[in-house]
XYZ file of C-alpha atoms in Angstrom:
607
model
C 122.956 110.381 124.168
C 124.026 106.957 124.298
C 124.067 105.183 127.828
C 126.989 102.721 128.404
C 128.429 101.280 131.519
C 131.993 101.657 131.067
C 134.740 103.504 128.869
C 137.627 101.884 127.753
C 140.258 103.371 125.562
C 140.605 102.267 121.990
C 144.312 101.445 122.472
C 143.539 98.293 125.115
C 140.920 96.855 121.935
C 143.714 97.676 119.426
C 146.004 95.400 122.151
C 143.565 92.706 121.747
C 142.698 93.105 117.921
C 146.315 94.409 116.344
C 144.140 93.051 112.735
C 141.939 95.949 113.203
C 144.886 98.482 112.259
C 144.902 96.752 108.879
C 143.912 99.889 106.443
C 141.362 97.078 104.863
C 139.076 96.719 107.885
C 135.682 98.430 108.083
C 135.110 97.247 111.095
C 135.945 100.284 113.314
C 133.314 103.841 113.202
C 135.803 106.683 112.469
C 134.410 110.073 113.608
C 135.948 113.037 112.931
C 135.603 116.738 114.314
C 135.925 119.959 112.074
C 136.820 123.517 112.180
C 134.382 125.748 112.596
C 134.023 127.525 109.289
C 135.502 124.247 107.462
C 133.246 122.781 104.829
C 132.799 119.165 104.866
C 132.634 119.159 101.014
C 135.636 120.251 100.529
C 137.267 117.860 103.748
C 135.916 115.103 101.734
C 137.148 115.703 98.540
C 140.664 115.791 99.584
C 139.886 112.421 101.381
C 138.258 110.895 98.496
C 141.808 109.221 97.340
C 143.114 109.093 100.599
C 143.245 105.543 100.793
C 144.882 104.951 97.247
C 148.784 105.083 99.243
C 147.348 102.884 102.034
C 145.718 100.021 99.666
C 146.319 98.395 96.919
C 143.715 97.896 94.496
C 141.263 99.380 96.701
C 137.147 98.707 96.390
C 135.908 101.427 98.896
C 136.424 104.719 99.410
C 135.809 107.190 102.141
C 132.903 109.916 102.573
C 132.197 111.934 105.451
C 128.269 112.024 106.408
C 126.797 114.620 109.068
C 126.117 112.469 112.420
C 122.799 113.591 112.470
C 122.024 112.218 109.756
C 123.091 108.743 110.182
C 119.580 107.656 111.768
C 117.694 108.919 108.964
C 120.503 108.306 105.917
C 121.807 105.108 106.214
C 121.201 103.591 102.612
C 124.534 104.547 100.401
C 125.644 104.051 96.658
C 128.442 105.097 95.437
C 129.463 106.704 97.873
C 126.236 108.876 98.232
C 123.572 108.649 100.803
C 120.274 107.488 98.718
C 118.112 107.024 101.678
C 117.212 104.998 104.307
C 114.636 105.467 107.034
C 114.091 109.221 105.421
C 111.676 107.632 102.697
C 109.107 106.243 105.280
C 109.046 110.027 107.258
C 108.312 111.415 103.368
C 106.041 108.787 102.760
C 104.055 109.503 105.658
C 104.265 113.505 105.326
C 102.386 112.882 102.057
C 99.990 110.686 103.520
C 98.859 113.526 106.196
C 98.902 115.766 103.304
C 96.434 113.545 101.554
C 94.390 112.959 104.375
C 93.925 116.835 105.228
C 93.420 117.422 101.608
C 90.783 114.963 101.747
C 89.003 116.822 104.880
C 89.639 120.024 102.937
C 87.542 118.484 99.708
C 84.217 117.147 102.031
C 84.120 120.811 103.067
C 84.064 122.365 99.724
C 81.637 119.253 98.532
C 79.467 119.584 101.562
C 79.848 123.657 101.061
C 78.675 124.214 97.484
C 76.138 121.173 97.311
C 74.310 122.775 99.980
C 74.498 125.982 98.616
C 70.641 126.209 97.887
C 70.139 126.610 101.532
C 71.942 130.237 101.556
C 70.739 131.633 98.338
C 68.291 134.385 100.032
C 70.991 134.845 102.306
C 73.027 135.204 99.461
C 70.349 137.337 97.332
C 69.079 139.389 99.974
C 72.931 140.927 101.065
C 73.380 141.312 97.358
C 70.179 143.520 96.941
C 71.223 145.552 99.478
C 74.954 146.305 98.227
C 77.280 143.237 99.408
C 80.017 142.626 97.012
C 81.170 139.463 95.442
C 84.744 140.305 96.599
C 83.921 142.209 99.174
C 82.148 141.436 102.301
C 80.448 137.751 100.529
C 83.794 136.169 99.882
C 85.566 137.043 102.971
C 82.362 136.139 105.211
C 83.031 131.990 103.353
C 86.495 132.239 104.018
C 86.339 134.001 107.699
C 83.500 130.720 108.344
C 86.328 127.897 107.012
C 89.087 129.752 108.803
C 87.312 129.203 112.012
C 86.673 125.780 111.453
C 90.098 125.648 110.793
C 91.072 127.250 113.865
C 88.271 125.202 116.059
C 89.815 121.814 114.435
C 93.260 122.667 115.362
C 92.235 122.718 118.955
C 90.507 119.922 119.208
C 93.754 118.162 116.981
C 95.872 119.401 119.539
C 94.228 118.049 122.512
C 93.634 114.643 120.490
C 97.489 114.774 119.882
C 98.230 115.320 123.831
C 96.185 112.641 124.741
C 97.352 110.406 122.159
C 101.001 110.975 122.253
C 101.778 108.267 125.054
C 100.336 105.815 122.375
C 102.091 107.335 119.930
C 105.218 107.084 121.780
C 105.022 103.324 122.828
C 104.323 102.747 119.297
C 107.329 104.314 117.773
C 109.860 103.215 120.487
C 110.339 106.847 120.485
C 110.077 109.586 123.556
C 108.304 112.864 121.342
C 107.196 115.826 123.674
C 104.908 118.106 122.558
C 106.465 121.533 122.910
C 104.576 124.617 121.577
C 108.134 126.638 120.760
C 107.749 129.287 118.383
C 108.978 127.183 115.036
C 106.058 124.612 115.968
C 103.201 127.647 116.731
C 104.546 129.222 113.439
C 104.011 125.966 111.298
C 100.987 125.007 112.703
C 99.350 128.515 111.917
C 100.524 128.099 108.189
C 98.915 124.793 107.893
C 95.758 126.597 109.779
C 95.884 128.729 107.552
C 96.490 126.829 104.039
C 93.425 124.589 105.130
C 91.236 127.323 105.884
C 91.782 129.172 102.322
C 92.272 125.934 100.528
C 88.551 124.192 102.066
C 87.230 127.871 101.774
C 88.291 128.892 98.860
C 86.380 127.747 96.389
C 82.819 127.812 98.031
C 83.131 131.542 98.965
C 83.881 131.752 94.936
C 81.158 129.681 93.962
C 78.297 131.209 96.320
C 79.119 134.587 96.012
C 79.070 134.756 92.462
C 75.463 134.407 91.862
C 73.286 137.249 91.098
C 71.039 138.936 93.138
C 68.115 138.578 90.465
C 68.549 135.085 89.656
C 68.479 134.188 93.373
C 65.430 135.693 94.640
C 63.969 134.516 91.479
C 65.256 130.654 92.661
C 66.510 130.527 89.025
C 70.116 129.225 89.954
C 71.133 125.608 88.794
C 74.216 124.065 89.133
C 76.441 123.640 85.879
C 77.538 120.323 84.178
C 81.162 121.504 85.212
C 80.556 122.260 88.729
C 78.450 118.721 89.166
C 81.583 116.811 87.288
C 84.012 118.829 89.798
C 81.862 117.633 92.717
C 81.838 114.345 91.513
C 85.901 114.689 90.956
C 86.742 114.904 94.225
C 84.430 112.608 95.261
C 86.340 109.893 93.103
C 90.118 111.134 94.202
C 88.499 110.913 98.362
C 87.815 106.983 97.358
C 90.865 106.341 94.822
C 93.238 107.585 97.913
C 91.267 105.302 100.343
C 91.529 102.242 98.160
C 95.106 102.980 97.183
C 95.948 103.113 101.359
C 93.519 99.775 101.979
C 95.721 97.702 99.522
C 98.940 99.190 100.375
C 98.119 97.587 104.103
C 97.648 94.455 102.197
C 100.824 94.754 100.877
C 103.127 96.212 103.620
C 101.408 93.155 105.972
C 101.366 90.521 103.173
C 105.513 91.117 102.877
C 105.920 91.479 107.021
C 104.300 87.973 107.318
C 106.135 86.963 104.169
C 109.578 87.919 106.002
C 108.814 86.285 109.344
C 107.475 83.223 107.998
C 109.987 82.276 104.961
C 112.122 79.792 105.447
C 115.037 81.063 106.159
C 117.511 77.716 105.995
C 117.353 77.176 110.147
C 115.707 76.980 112.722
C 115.827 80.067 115.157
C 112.683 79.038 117.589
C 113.637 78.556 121.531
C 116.845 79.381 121.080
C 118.487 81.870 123.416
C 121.759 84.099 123.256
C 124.309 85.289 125.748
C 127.883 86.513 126.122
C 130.582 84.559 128.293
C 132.521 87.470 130.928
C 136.510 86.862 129.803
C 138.537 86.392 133.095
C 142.300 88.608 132.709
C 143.382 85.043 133.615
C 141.920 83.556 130.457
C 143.488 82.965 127.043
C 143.113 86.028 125.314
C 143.170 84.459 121.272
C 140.224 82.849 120.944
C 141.626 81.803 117.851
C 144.092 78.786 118.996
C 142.880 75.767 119.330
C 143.619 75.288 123.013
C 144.060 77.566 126.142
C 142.766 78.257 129.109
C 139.751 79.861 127.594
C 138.684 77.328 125.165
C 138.296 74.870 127.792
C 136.235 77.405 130.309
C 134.034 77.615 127.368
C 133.577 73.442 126.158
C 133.281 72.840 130.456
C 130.235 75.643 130.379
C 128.505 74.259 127.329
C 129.366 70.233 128.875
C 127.838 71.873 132.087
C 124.349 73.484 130.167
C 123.703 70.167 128.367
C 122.797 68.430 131.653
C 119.957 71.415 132.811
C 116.715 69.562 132.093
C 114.826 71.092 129.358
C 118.058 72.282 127.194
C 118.138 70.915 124.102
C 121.832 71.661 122.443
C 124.579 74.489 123.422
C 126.846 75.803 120.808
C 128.944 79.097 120.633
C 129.655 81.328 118.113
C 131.457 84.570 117.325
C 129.059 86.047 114.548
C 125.454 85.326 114.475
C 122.610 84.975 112.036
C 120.803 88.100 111.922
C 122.927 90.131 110.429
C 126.026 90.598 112.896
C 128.283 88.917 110.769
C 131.787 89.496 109.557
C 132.939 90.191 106.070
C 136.455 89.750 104.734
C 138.289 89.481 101.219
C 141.332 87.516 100.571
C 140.127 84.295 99.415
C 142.180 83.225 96.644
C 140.566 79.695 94.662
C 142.608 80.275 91.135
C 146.144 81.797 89.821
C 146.022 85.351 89.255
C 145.068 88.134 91.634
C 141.390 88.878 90.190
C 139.607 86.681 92.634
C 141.797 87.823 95.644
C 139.191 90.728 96.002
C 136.236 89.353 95.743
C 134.314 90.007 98.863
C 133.368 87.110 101.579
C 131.144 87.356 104.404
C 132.706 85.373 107.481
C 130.910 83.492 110.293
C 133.223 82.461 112.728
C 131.621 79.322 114.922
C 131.759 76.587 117.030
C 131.513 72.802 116.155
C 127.998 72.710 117.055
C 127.022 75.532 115.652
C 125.421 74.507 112.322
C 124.091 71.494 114.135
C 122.311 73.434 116.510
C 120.367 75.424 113.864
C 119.186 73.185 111.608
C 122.095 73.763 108.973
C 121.944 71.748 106.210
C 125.420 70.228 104.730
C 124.424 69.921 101.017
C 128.455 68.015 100.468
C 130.686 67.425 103.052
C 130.694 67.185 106.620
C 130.477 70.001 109.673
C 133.746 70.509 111.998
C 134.650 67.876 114.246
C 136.107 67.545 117.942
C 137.166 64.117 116.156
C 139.786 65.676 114.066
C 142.617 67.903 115.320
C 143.206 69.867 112.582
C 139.672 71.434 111.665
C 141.047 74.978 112.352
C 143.112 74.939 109.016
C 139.441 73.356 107.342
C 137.132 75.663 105.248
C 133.106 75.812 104.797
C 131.412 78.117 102.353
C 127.809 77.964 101.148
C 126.300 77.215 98.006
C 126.359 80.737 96.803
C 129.795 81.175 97.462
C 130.836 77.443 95.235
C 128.843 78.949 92.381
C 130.911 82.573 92.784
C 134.118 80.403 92.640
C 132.679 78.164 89.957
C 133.936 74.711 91.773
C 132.515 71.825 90.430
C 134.066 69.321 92.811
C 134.914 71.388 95.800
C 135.299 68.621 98.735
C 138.847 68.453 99.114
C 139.595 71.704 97.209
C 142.378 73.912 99.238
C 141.820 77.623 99.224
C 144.223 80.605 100.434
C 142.559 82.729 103.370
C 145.195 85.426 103.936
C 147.615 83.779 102.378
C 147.127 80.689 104.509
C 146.140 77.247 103.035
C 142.712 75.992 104.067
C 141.065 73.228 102.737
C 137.279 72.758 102.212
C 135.392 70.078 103.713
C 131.794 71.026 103.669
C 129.237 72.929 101.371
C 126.107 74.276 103.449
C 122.447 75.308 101.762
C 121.964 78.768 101.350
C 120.544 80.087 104.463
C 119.695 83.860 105.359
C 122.120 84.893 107.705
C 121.259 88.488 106.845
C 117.586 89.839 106.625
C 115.540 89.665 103.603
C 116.762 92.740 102.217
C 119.920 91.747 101.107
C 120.328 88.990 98.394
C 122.449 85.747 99.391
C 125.999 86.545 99.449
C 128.963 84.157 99.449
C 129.690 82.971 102.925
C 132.873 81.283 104.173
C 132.622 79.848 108.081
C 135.160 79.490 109.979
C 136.456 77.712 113.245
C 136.932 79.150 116.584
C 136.414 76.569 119.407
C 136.799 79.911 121.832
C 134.259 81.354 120.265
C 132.760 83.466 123.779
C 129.479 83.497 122.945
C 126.953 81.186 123.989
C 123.600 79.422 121.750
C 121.170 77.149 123.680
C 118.203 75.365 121.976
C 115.410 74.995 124.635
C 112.577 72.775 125.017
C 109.304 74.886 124.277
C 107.626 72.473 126.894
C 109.956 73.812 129.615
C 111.456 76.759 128.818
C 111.138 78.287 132.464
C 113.224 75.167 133.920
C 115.447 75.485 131.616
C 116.182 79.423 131.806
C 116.347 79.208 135.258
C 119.310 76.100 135.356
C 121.094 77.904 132.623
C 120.930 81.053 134.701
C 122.025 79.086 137.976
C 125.504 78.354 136.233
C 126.258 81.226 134.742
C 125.755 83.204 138.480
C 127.646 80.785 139.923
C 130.295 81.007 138.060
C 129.929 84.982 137.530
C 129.165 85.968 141.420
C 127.189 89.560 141.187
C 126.820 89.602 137.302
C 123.044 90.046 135.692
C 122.314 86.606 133.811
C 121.348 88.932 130.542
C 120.213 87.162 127.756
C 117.902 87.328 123.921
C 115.624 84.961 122.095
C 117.059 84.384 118.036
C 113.377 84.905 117.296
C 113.197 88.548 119.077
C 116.386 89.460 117.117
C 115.166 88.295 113.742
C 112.027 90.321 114.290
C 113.887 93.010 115.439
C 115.203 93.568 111.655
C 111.862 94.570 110.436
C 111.011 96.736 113.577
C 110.461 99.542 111.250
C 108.427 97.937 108.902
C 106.376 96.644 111.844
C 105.672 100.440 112.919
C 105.103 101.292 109.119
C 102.383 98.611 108.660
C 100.601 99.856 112.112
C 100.791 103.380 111.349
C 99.428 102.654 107.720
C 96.274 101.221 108.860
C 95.857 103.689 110.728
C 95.780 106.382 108.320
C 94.196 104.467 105.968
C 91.168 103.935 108.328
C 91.713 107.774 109.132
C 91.220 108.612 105.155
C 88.367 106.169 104.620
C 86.524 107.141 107.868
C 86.706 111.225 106.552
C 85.845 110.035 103.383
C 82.702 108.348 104.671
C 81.408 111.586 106.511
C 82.111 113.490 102.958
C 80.039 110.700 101.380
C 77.353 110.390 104.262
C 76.940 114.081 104.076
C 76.799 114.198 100.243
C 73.645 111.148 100.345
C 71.813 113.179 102.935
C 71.865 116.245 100.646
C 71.405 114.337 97.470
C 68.244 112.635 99.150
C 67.013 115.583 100.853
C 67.321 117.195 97.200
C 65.508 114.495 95.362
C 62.576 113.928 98.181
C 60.018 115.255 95.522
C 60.958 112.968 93.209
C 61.581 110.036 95.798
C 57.788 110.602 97.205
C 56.353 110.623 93.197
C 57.823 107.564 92.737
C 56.462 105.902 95.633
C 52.915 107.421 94.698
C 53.488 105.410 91.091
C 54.803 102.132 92.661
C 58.557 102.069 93.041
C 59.607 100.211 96.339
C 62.087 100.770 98.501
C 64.482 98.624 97.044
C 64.405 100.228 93.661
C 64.866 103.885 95.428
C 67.893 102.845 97.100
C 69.166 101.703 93.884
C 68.710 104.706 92.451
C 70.271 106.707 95.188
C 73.177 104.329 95.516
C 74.057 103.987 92.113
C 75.319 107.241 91.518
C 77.745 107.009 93.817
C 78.334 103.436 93.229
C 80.071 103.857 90.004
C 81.957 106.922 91.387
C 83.254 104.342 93.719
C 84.436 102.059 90.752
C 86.055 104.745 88.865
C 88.423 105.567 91.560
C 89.238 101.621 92.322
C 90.074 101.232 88.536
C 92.491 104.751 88.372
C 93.506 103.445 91.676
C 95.094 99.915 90.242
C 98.381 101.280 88.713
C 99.347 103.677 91.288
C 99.214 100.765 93.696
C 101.127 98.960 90.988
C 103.839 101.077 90.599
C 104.043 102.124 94.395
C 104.019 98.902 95.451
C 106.662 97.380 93.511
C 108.762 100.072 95.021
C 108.565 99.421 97.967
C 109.059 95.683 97.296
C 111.791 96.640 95.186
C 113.916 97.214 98.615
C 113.687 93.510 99.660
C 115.578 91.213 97.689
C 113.032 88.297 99.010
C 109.396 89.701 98.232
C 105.615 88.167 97.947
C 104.965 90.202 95.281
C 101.345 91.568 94.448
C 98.150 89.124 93.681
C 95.183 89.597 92.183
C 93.540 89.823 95.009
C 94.546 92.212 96.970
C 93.038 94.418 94.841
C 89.775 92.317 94.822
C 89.742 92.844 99.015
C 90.375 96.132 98.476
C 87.928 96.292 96.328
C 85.525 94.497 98.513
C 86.509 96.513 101.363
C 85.640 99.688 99.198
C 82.087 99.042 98.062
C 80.724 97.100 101.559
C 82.204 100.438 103.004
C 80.503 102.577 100.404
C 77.175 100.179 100.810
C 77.078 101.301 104.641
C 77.344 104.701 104.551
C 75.356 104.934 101.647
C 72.322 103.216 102.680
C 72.168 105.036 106.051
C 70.520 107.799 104.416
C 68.552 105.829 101.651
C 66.550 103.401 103.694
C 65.633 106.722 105.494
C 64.824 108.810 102.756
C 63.270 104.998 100.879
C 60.570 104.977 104.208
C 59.306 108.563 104.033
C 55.763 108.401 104.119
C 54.956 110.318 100.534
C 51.906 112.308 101.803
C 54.092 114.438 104.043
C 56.714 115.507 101.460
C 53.686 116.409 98.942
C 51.524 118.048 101.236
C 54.301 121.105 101.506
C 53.603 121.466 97.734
């Protein structure tokens, strides 16, 4: 539920805004309330054309989404939702997937390469009557199912205490609730990891034959050592794949908060003016009571030590801006719909952030008649293909306004959305209120500014934002997407390093014979961790090179939704890569040096 302070009916904004009830405004949220039994498909089919009487010409048309939805679903072409923050929840689901199917392959690796230890097990309940399907098979799976079950309760306690985290992380307020729906799924996923991780080693041991296991006759197949060494390679192709996507998603985060955006947004604070009922209520004119409560605030907030420039402003530069059609540059009515977005400012506006004027000059409090003046941007000259546009007159609505300025492209949107033709405006009354501060003194100057505005607004909360945190807050989501993705990744690579820590201690344990005759003929330690590490080694590279297009192609799609990227490089994939083998090294050589030190005489002896 939203929280607000007051309610006000829609009529008294109507009062001040009689434009809104033009039928070509978007501006105003229109929510409607069915039946019951009343499908919305059909509701919105018979509003499909509904606007064709109202508008002439029309661009948009009207679709009816559920309001649930709107949080998740808020990415739409033509006329269909095509996604929006939905794609990072599915993103992540298959990440979890990925990472429990990873857990689920170090059990059957760790399961069937230690195998050898259970063969008289194995051959002694065979000899004695135990059946393959029978009792053998359901004894594996009834030993993964409990680890199954055992995990789950440690998860859930990890989850528990983890969930405040979790919480402050996401900006989000989850409770864990064990309802019946959330008991029910957890037991299926239980239960899909137990006979998933089980399945195939209850297969695999209890299909040897009595004889041949007594006998110690049983050797793994060429298939079952090129399975093994399968999943081995998919555990470190995922892990790679998640290490440079965090090079990626971070790469483009820093990319979006360090581009150039065409101003200046640092120190510079934002607040709202409080409209008196005794105060001009179109902050349109160019004079009124209003307009000059707002120069005298601004004259007033130049003087406070440590404040650099005041300016006010109706839409802003991170993304609150207007948009508006009705710009006609040539005969005919083609260009009448082209689509404009609208900043409406003060004179000391563009100043204030750094603006550049690329032709022409910025509104003046030197010339009288600057409200019937024009300013578009660069994009917006080359959309009306004006080669000399100083001087040019326009109609806005029908009204004559003359252009005396061309800005640079800026981003006055965030760096999803490619630049778009911008026409600014004049409104002296603008009510709300830019100050650039002095980064030496920002605490003097904070507290002057707030001085004035309580004395003037007796018992009103001096409430204000930094540009900076509202810029940043555009990515929010992508900030909590590159967090969370380093932290599966380091989940994935740190259970993929206990698959291959566990795999090394077997494989030396297994080879100890052969380690010890080595050592009796000369090898030395360096040359038996070679060949204990090199098995594995180029495991590790064939998962980094069928890693390299999936990161290509997943990668560019998920650049593919900014229309400003940084692209991949080279070498991401050579930190990745980096990040793969020192990992690999590690882990690896824990159990090498160990097994390279054994003292020969006591593995030999046993013989």
């Amino acid at each position: 539920m939203e929280q607000y302070d007051i309610l006000m009916s829609y009529e008294v904004f109507l009062d001040e805004s009689p434009w809104l009830k033009d039928w070509g405004s978007s501006d105003p949220h229109t929510f409607i309330v069915l039946k019951d039994n009343v499908d919305p498909a059909v509701v919105e089919s018979k509003i499909l054309h509904f606007m064709d009487s109202r508008v002439k010409d029309r661009v948009k048309t009207l679709i009816l989404q559920h309001y649930s939805d709107r949080y998740l679903y808020s990415k739409f072409e033509n006329g269909k939702a095509i996604g929006g923050k939905i794609e990072y929840v599915r993103l992540f689901i298959v990440v979890a997937v990925v990472i429990l199917v990873i857990a689920c392959i170090n059990f059957m690796n760790l399961s069937t390469a230690r195998a050898t230890r259970r063969l008289k097990e194995i051959g002694v309940k065979k000899a004695i009557g135990a059946r393959r399907r029978g009792s053998l098979a359901f004894q594996f799976l009834a030993e993964s199912m409990s680890l199954a079950l055992m995990s789950a309760a440690v998860a859930f306690t990890i989850d528990w205490l983890l969930l405040p985290a979790f919480n402050s992380l996401t900006a989000k307020h989850v409770v864990l609730t064990f309802d019946s729906n959330f008991i029910v799924a957890a037991l299926g996923v239980v239960i899909v990891t137990g006979l998933v991780s089980g399945g195939y080693p209850a297969l695999y041991l209890s299909r040897f034959k009595a004889g041949e296991v007594l006998k110690g006759k049983i050797r793994n197949s060429f298939g079952e050592l090129l399975a093994r060494k399968g999943l081995v390679v998919f555990q470190y192709m995922i892990s790679f794949v998640l290490i440079v996507g965090v090079i990626i998603i971070y790469r483009q985060i820093e990319y979006v908060q360090s581009e150039n955006l065409g101003y200046n947004r640092e120190h510079i604070i934002r607040f709202d003016m409080e409209i008196e009922p005794s105060d001009e209520p179109d902050y349109f004119t160019a004079n009124g009571g209003f307009k000059r409560n707002v120069e005298s605030l601004m004259t007033e907030m130049r003087r406070v030590p440590g404040v650099a420039d005041v300016a006010n402003f109706f839409h802003d530069v991170t993304g609150s801006h207007g948009g508006l059609g009705g710009v006609d540059w040539e005969p005919g009515d083609k260009d009448v719909e082209v689509s404009f977005n609208n900043l409406e400012v003060g004179y000391d506006f563009l100043p204030l952030l750094d603006v550049k004027m690329v032709q022409g000059r910025n509104y003046s409090r030197e010339f009288s008649d600057d409200m019937s003046k024009i300013i578009f941007n660069e994009t917006a000259i080359r959309k009306m293909g004006l080669k000399d546009p100083i001087g040019h007159t326009v109609k806005l609505w029908g009204q004559d306004r003359q252009i005396i300025g061309v800005v640079k492209d800026f981003h006055y949107e965030s760096l999803y959305q490619e630049m778009k033709p911008l026409l600014i405006q004049l409104v002296p009354a603008a009510p709300r209120i830019m100050a650039k501060l002095d980064g030496q003194r920002m605490s003097e100057a904070l507290a002057g500014i707030q001085r004035i505005y309580e004395s003037r607004y007796p018992g009103l909360a001096f409430e204000y934002r930094f540009v900076d945190d509202d810029y940043n807050a555009l990515y929010a989501s992508e900030q909590r997407i590159s967090v969370l993705a380093r932290i599966f990744a380091g989940l994935a690579i740190v259970i993929s390093c206990l698959g291959l820590y566990g795999l090394t201690a077997f494989t030396a344990e297994r080879r100890m014979k052969e380690i010890s005759v080595r050592k009796v003929f000369g090898a030395s330690e360096m040359s038996i961790m070679r060949l204990l590490s090199s098995e594995f080694t180029i495991l590790v590279l064939v998962a980094m090179l069928v890693g390299v297009p999936l990161i290509w192609v997943g990668g560019q799609w998920w650049l593919s939704g900014f229309a400003y990227r940084s692209g991949i490089s080279w070498w991401y994939f050579l930190m990745g890569a980096g990040s793969i083998f020192l990992i690999t090294l590690i882990t690896v050589s824990m159990n090498t040096i160990r097994a390279a030190r054994v003292n020969p005489a006591q593995t030999l002896r046993n013989e």
